[in-house]
Amino acid sequence: MVSNAFFLGKGGVGKTTVSAAFALSLARKGKKVLIASLDPAHNLGDVLDAKLSDKPRRVEEGLDALEVDLGSWVDRYLKESKEELKSTYSYNLALNLDSFFDIMKYSPGTEEYAVLWAIEHIRCELAAGYDIVVFDTPPTALSLRFLAMPAISTRWVAELTKLRERILARRQTITRINPSSPVASSCTDKDSDAVYGKLGSIKGRLAGLQSLFSQESYVAVVVNQDILSISEARRIADELDRIDIPLRAICVNKRGLSDAPWTLDPRLKSSKSFEFDFLRGGLSSRDDLTALDNSGLVADFMAEASKGTA
Ligand SMILES: Nc1ncnc2c1ncn2[C@@H]1O[C@H](COP(=O)(O)OP(=O)(O)OP(=O)(O)O)[C@@H](O)[C@H]1O
Ligand SMILES: [Mg+2]
């Protein structure tokens, strides 16, 4: 059942504006909505006219908002990983965990995991209090990497699980042949092996996130009438296709800003599209967001959200 929305797209196309207007419309229709910014350079608070933090704050009746503190999620992810490694490999004093984790903080993948665990936290700890959670996304490169992470990591975890099974089987063989071997005192069966158990729990968490992205989310791409945002939207559409996340809609924002002749790229036409006018007076308050007519998009989302609940 769809109860989340993500708006992706090139920088500056209006992701935050469209997300905020969408969340506001749903809240004003009586839904309980949480909007969460995942962008490290937050400006959701500016768009909503509200001071936000990393905990949900009431913006108005029906609408709460938060800005995820990615830095603290990176620290938390590294701290938890360090504790786990320390307890699992306490016998291995040769591994200098502190210097290893200093490097990991800046390693590829760390930020993506931090975003994932922040989303998982919202899903598991906060979402129950709301009908809908809307995510304001970071730049495309990071968004595509965290969206792909569950699918990719699941494959990694499957390989590591097989490897662990082989290790445990060999330990059993050695113990049978030589019960006085030092291996005999280590864990040999899956049920009591901490590493095997940990791999199982990561697999479950990743499956939950994959289900969130591919089945429980309305993923849309925002474009403008310009070639660069359209090219980026095509790349996003291709990537979403590869990771089995359906692209539900294209939001053509700032319509009328350019008077050049315009039709949507045929390669994006397989998704529904919705248009939003360029508001010449600009958007300086929360109420200005209501001038953005998003009734078509909201109706389509509600139709998707009601599927599976009937
Ligand atoms: N329909 C619109 N009419 C007029 N101005 C708009 C419209 N949509 C967005 N804008 C303006 O365009 C600018 C960029 O919008 P916004 O911050 O929502 O984009 P973004 O895609 O979230 O950017 P970033 O990639 O930096 O997060 C803002 O000044 C916003 O007020
Ligand atoms: Mg933004």
GROMACS .gro file of C-alpha atoms and ligand atoms in nm:
model
  342
    1MET     CA    1   0.000   0.000   0.000
    2VAL     CA    2   0.135   0.342  -0.099
    3SER     CA    3   0.177   0.579   0.196
    4ASN     CA    4   0.505   0.757   0.115
    5ALA     CA    5   0.608   0.999  -0.158
    6PHE     CA    6   0.950   1.090  -0.295
    7PHE     CA    7   1.010   1.373  -0.542
    8LEU     CA    8   1.338   1.337  -0.730
    9GLY     CA    9   1.493   1.564  -0.993
   10LYS     CA   10   1.770   1.794  -1.094
   11GLY     CA   11   1.885   2.072  -0.860
   12GLY     CA   12   1.657   2.373  -0.853
   13VAL     CA   13   1.364   2.222  -1.049
   14GLY     CA   14   1.134   2.264  -0.748
   15LYS     CA   15   1.153   1.935  -0.555
   16THR     CA   16   1.119   2.104  -0.216
   17THR     CA   17   0.843   2.335  -0.340
   18VAL     CA   18   0.643   2.054  -0.503
   19SER     CA   19   0.693   1.821  -0.202
   20ALA     CA   20   0.588   2.091   0.046
   21ALA     CA   21   0.284   2.195  -0.160
   22PHE     CA   22   0.184   1.829  -0.194
   23ALA     CA   23   0.218   1.764   0.180
   24LEU     CA   24   0.024   2.082   0.259
   25SER     CA   25  -0.261   1.993   0.021
   26LEU     CA   26  -0.297   1.649   0.177
   27ALA     CA   27  -0.291   1.794   0.529
   28ARG     CA   28  -0.557   2.048   0.434
   29LYS     CA   29  -0.769   1.762   0.301
   30GLY     CA   30  -0.768   1.614   0.652
   31LYS     CA   31  -0.477   1.369   0.624
   32LYS     CA   32  -0.210   1.341   0.892
   33VAL     CA   33   0.111   1.416   0.706
   34LEU     CA   34   0.479   1.415   0.797
   35ILE     CA   35   0.723   1.578   0.558
   36ALA     CA   36   1.091   1.494   0.609
   37SER     CA   37   1.382   1.661   0.437
   38LEU     CA   38   1.670   1.427   0.350
   39ASP     CA   39   1.868   1.702   0.180
   40PRO     CA   40   2.191   1.780   0.371
   41ALA     CA   41   2.142   2.144   0.259
   42HIS     CA   42   1.796   2.179   0.411
   43ASN     CA   43   1.559   2.453   0.303
   44LEU     CA   44   1.227   2.284   0.377
   45GLY     CA   45   1.184   2.508   0.683
   46ASP     CA   46   1.220   2.818   0.464
   47VAL     CA   47   0.963   2.690   0.216
   48LEU     CA   48   0.717   2.596   0.493
   49ASP     CA   49   0.779   2.913   0.688
   50ALA     CA   50   0.863   2.715   1.000
   51LYS     CA   51   1.162   2.650   1.221
   52LEU     CA   52   1.243   2.280   1.192
   53SER     CA   53   1.469   2.033   1.369
   54ASP     CA   54   1.545   1.662   1.339
   55LYS     CA   55   1.230   1.578   1.540
   56PRO     CA   56   0.879   1.625   1.400
   57ARG     CA   57   0.746   1.975   1.463
   58ARG     CA   58   0.390   2.088   1.409
   59VAL     CA   59   0.371   2.322   1.110
   60GLU     CA   60  -0.006   2.345   1.112
   61GLU     CA   61  -0.307   2.121   1.181
   62GLY     CA   62  -0.236   1.785   1.014
   63LEU     CA   63   0.118   1.870   0.902
   64ASP     CA   64   0.441   1.796   1.087
   65ALA     CA   65   0.789   1.840   0.941
   66LEU     CA   66   1.147   1.751   1.022
   67GLU     CA   67   1.491   1.796   0.872
   68VAL     CA   68   1.702   1.480   0.906
   69ASP     CA   69   2.040   1.551   1.065
   70LEU     CA   70   2.252   1.336   0.832
   71GLY     CA   71   2.575   1.410   1.020
   72SER     CA   72   2.434   1.261   1.340
   73TRP     CA   73   2.308   0.954   1.148
   74VAL     CA   74   2.657   0.902   1.001
   75ASP     CA   75   2.803   0.918   1.355
   76ARG     CA   76   2.536   0.686   1.489
   77TYR     CA   77   2.585   0.432   1.208
   78LEU     CA   78   2.963   0.430   1.260
   79LYS     CA   79   2.930   0.406   1.640
   80GLU     CA   80   2.690   0.111   1.618
   81SER     CA   81   2.908  -0.066   1.360
   82LYS     CA   82   3.213  -0.012   1.578
   83GLU     CA   83   3.043  -0.153   1.888
   84GLU     CA   84   2.927  -0.457   1.694
   85LEU     CA   85   3.269  -0.521   1.544
   86LYS     CA   86   3.432  -0.477   1.884
   87SER     CA   87   3.204  -0.732   2.047
   88THR     CA   88   3.218  -0.979   1.755
   89TYR     CA   89   3.592  -0.960   1.702
   90SER     CA   90   3.703  -0.884   2.057
   91TYR     CA   91   3.974  -1.150   2.022
   92ASN     CA   92   4.135  -0.971   1.726
   93LEU     CA   93   4.352  -0.703   1.881
   94ALA     CA   94   4.550  -0.658   1.558
   95LEU     CA   95   4.258  -0.469   1.399
   96ASN     CA   96   4.286  -0.099   1.484
   97LEU     CA   97   3.916  -0.014   1.482
   98ASP     CA   98   3.957   0.355   1.565
   99SER     CA   99   4.168   0.437   1.262
  100PHE     CA  100   3.949   0.212   1.046
  101PHE     CA  101   3.636   0.406   1.147
  102ASP     CA  102   3.806   0.744   1.100
  103ILE     CA  103   3.850   0.646   0.737
  104MET     CA  104   3.502   0.494   0.704
  105LYS     CA  105   3.339   0.825   0.793
  106TYR     CA  106   3.448   0.960   0.455
  107SER     CA  107   3.419   0.636   0.259
  108PRO     CA  108   3.179   0.588  -0.029
  109GLY     CA  109   2.859   0.429   0.094
  110THR     CA  110   2.859   0.572   0.445
  111GLU     CA  111   2.631   0.865   0.369
  112GLU     CA  112   2.391   0.641   0.175
  113TYR     CA  113   2.364   0.404   0.471
  114ALA     CA  114   2.306   0.698   0.704
  115VAL     CA  115   2.014   0.813   0.484
  116LEU     CA  116   1.877   0.459   0.475
  117TRP     CA  117   1.881   0.417   0.851
  118ALA     CA  118   1.726   0.763   0.893
  119ILE     CA  119   1.443   0.655   0.659
  120GLU     CA  120   1.410   0.328   0.847
  121HIS     CA  121   1.381   0.522   1.172
  122ILE     CA  122   1.103   0.736   1.023
  123ARG     CA  123   0.929   0.424   0.892
  124CYS     CA  124   0.953   0.223   1.212
  125GLU     CA  125   0.931   0.487   1.484
  126LEU     CA  126   0.733   0.778   1.340
  127ALA     CA  127   0.521   0.673   1.041
  128ALA     CA  128   0.256   0.500   1.253
  129GLY     CA  129   0.141   0.842   1.375
  130TYR     CA  130   0.072   0.963   1.019
  131ASP     CA  131  -0.132   0.868   0.710
  132ILE     CA  132   0.138   0.983   0.470
  133VAL     CA  133   0.511   1.054   0.483
  134VAL     CA  134   0.657   1.282   0.214
  135PHE     CA  135   1.034   1.292   0.159
  136ASP     CA  136   1.212   1.597   0.020
  137THR     CA  137   1.513   1.442  -0.149
  138PRO     CA  138   1.882   1.536  -0.172
  139PRO     CA  139   2.064   1.578  -0.507
  140THR     CA  140   2.004   1.304  -0.764
  141ALA     CA  141   2.335   1.122  -0.726
  142LEU     CA  142   2.283   1.061  -0.353
  143SER     CA  143   1.912   0.985  -0.396
  144LEU     CA  144   1.975   0.720  -0.660
  145ARG     CA  145   2.248   0.563  -0.451
  146PHE     CA  146   2.038   0.531  -0.136
  147LEU     CA  147   1.738   0.405  -0.335
  148ALA     CA  148   1.962   0.138  -0.493
  149MET     CA  149   2.128   0.045  -0.165
  150PRO     CA  150   1.875  -0.214  -0.041
  151ALA     CA  151   1.882  -0.406  -0.372
  152ILE     CA  152   2.262  -0.397  -0.394
  153SER     CA  153   2.329  -0.467  -0.027
  154THR     CA  154   2.083  -0.759  -0.030
  155ARG     CA  155   2.303  -0.928  -0.292
  156TRP     CA  156   2.613  -0.864  -0.080
  157VAL     CA  157   2.446  -0.999   0.231
  158ALA     CA  158   2.336  -1.313   0.042
  159GLU     CA  159   2.699  -1.379  -0.061
  160LEU     CA  160   2.828  -1.312   0.291
  161THR     CA  161   2.562  -1.545   0.433
  162LYS     CA  162   2.677  -1.825   0.201
  163LEU     CA  163   3.038  -1.762   0.303
  164ARG     CA  164   2.945  -1.773   0.672
  165GLU     CA  165   2.758  -2.101   0.617
  166ARG     CA  166   3.072  -2.248   0.459
  167ILE     CA  167   3.284  -2.129   0.753
  168LEU     CA  168   3.043  -2.285   1.004
  169ALA     CA  169   3.033  -2.613   0.807
  170ARG     CA  170   3.415  -2.628   0.805
  171ARG     CA  171   3.428  -2.559   1.177
  172GLN     CA  172   3.188  -2.850   1.231
  173THR     CA  173   3.407  -3.080   1.020
  174ILE     CA  174   3.724  -2.979   1.207
  175THR     CA  175   3.551  -3.024   1.544
  176ARG     CA  176   3.433  -3.372   1.440
  177ILE     CA  177   3.781  -3.477   1.326
  178ASN     CA  178   3.964  -3.316   1.619
  179PRO     CA  179   3.745  -3.232   1.918
  180SER     CA  180   4.045  -3.083   2.101
  181SER     CA  181   4.114  -2.832   1.821
  182PRO     CA  182   4.081  -2.462   1.930
  183VAL     CA  183   3.806  -2.434   1.665
  184ALA     CA  184   3.591  -2.670   1.874
  185SER     CA  185   3.538  -2.393   2.129
  186SER     CA  186   3.409  -2.149   1.865
  187CYS     CA  187   3.056  -2.135   1.739
  188THR     CA  188   2.968  -2.398   1.481
  189ASP     CA  189   2.592  -2.374   1.429
  190LYS     CA  190   2.383  -2.104   1.262
  191ASP     CA  191   2.137  -2.060   1.546
  192SER     CA  192   2.396  -1.952   1.798
  193ASP     CA  193   2.637  -1.776   1.561
  194ALA     CA  194   2.627  -1.399   1.622
  195VAL     CA  195   2.760  -1.314   1.275
  196TYR     CA  196   2.503  -1.535   1.101
  197GLY     CA  197   2.229  -1.381   1.316
  198LYS     CA  198   2.348  -1.030   1.233
  199LEU     CA  199   2.344  -1.104   0.860
  200GLY     CA  200   1.986  -1.229   0.898
  201SER     CA  201   1.879  -0.912   1.076
  202ILE     CA  202   2.045  -0.687   0.813
  203LYS     CA  203   1.868  -0.887   0.542
  204GLY     CA  204   1.532  -0.825   0.712
  205ARG     CA  205   1.598  -0.452   0.749
  206LEU     CA  206   1.701  -0.422   0.382
  207ALA     CA  207   1.391  -0.614   0.269
  208GLY     CA  208   1.177  -0.368   0.466
  209LEU     CA  209   1.343  -0.072   0.294
  210GLN     CA  210   1.317  -0.229  -0.051
  211SER     CA  211   0.947  -0.284   0.010
  212LEU     CA  212   0.914   0.078   0.126
  213PHE     CA  213   1.075   0.208  -0.195
  214SER     CA  214   0.922  -0.028  -0.448
  215GLN     CA  215   0.575  -0.099  -0.310
  216GLU     CA  216   0.486   0.157  -0.048
  217SER     CA  217   0.611   0.473  -0.219
  218TYR     CA  218   0.488   0.706  -0.487
  219VAL     CA  219   0.813   0.804  -0.658
  220ALA     CA  220   0.788   1.103  -0.891
  221VAL     CA  221   1.041   1.307  -1.087
  222VAL     CA  222   1.017   1.685  -1.109
  223VAL     CA  223   1.134   1.848  -1.434
  224ASN     CA  224   1.126   2.194  -1.590
  225GLN     CA  225   1.088   2.283  -1.953
  226ASP     CA  226   1.461   2.251  -2.012
  227ILE     CA  227   1.680   1.995  -2.171
  228LEU     CA  228   1.910   1.939  -1.871
  229SER     CA  229   1.635   1.854  -1.624
  230ILE     CA  230   1.472   1.628  -1.884
  231SER     CA  231   1.800   1.445  -1.951
  232GLU     CA  232   1.844   1.394  -1.579
  233ALA     CA  233   1.485   1.268  -1.550
  234ARG     CA  234   1.557   1.010  -1.822
  235ARG     CA  235   1.863   0.889  -1.633
  236ILE     CA  236   1.656   0.868  -1.312
  237ALA     CA  237   1.382   0.675  -1.495
  238ASP     CA  238   1.638   0.426  -1.633
  239GLU     CA  239   1.800   0.378  -1.294
  240LEU     CA  240   1.466   0.331  -1.115
  241ASP     CA  241   1.378   0.071  -1.376
  242ARG     CA  242   1.702  -0.117  -1.305
  243ILE     CA  243   1.633  -0.128  -0.931
  244ASP     CA  244   1.265  -0.221  -0.969
  245ILE     CA  245   1.119   0.097  -0.827
  246PRO     CA  246   0.818   0.214  -1.028
  247LEU     CA  247   0.826   0.573  -1.150
  248ARG     CA  248   0.469   0.685  -1.086
  249ALA     CA  249   0.466   1.039  -1.224
  250ILE     CA  250   0.651   1.321  -1.394
  251CYS     CA  251   0.582   1.665  -1.247
  252VAL     CA  252   0.646   1.939  -1.500
  253ASN     CA  253   0.707   2.240  -1.279
  254LYS     CA  254   0.742   2.610  -1.369
  255ARG     CA  255   0.521   2.570  -1.678
  256GLY     CA  256   0.504   2.894  -1.869
  257LEU     CA  257   0.844   3.019  -1.753
  258SER     CA  258   0.968   2.969  -2.106
  259ASP     CA  259   0.750   3.028  -2.411
  260ALA     CA  260   0.953   2.791  -2.627
  261PRO     CA  261   0.740   2.517  -2.787
  262TRP     CA  262   0.724   2.219  -2.557
  263THR     CA  263   0.627   1.855  -2.547
  264LEU     CA  264   0.739   1.603  -2.290
  265ASP     CA  265   1.022   1.376  -2.403
  266PRO     CA  266   0.859   1.066  -2.557
  267ARG     CA  267   1.080   0.842  -2.342
  268LEU     CA  268   0.913   0.984  -2.030
  269LYS     CA  269   0.563   0.955  -2.169
  270SER     CA  270   0.503   0.609  -2.026
  271SER     CA  271   0.457   0.774  -1.684
  272LYS     CA  272   0.162   0.997  -1.598
  273SER     CA  273   0.247   1.365  -1.603
  274PHE     CA  274   0.119   1.664  -1.410
  275GLU     CA  275   0.188   2.029  -1.478
  276PHE     CA  276   0.247   2.314  -1.233
  277ASP     CA  277   0.247   2.676  -1.342
  278PHE     CA  278   0.537   2.906  -1.286
  279LEU     CA  279   0.413   3.150  -1.024
  280ARG     CA  280   0.538   3.488  -1.135
  281GLY     CA  281   0.485   3.645  -0.795
  282GLY     CA  282   0.725   3.388  -0.643
  283LEU     CA  283   0.667   3.182  -0.331
  284SER     CA  284   0.741   3.359  -0.008
  285SER     CA  285   0.497   3.210   0.243
  286ARG     CA  286   0.338   2.875   0.318
  287ASP     CA  287   0.003   2.996   0.189
  288ASP     CA  288   0.168   3.085  -0.144
  289LEU     CA  289   0.219   2.709  -0.191
  290THR     CA  290  -0.156   2.666  -0.221
  291ALA     CA  291  -0.146   2.873  -0.541
  292LEU     CA  292   0.029   2.577  -0.702
  293ASP     CA  293  -0.257   2.370  -0.844
  294ASN     CA  294  -0.159   2.012  -0.765
  295SER     CA  295  -0.509   1.862  -0.757
  296GLY     CA  296  -0.429   1.611  -1.036
  297LEU     CA  297  -0.119   1.485  -0.860
  298VAL     CA  298  -0.292   1.465  -0.522
  299ALA     CA  299  -0.588   1.275  -0.673
  300ASP     CA  300  -0.353   1.029  -0.844
  301PHE     CA  301  -0.162   0.972  -0.521
  302MET     CA  302  -0.485   0.918  -0.326
  303ALA     CA  303  -0.602   0.668  -0.588
  304GLU     CA  304  -0.274   0.474  -0.553
  305ALA     CA  305  -0.291   0.500  -0.175
  306SER     CA  306  -0.641   0.357  -0.163
  307LYS     CA  307  -0.540   0.049  -0.368
  308GLY     CA  308  -0.494  -0.247  -0.142
  309THR     CA  309  -0.691  -0.088   0.140
  310ALA     CA  310  -1.033  -0.147  -0.013
  311LIG     N1  311   0.609   2.670  -0.968
  311LIG     C1  312   0.695   2.761  -0.929
  311LIG     N2  313   0.674   2.893  -0.954
  311LIG     C2  314   0.764   2.985  -0.915
  311LIG     N3  315   0.878   2.960  -0.852
  311LIG     C3  316   0.905   2.830  -0.823
  311LIG     C4  317   0.815   2.726  -0.858
  311LIG     N4  318   0.870   2.608  -0.816
  311LIG     C5  319   0.985   2.639  -0.756
  311LIG     N5  320   1.007   2.772  -0.761
  311LIG     C6  321   1.126   2.844  -0.710
  311LIG     O1  322   1.241   2.781  -0.767
  311LIG     C7  323   1.347   2.781  -0.673
  311LIG     C8  324   1.395   2.637  -0.652
  311LIG     O2  325   1.290   2.563  -0.594
  311LIG     P1  326   1.319   2.446  -0.490
  311LIG     O3  327   1.408   2.492  -0.381
  311LIG     O4  328   1.187   2.390  -0.453
  311LIG     O5  329   1.397   2.346  -0.585
  311LIG     P2  330   1.475   2.213  -0.546
  311LIG     O6  331   1.464   2.122  -0.662
  311LIG     O7  332   1.425   2.162  -0.416
  311LIG     O8  333   1.623   2.269  -0.530
  311LIG     P3  334   1.748   2.193  -0.463
  311LIG     O9  335   1.797   2.101  -0.569
  311LIG    O10  336   1.842   2.305  -0.434
  311LIG    O11  337   1.699   2.121  -0.342
  311LIG     C9  338   1.293   2.845  -0.546
  311LIG    O12  339   1.327   2.980  -0.547
  311LIG    C10  340   1.143   2.829  -0.560
  311LIG    O13  341   1.068   2.927  -0.492
  312MG      MG  342   1.528   2.118  -0.238
   0.00000   0.00000   0.00000
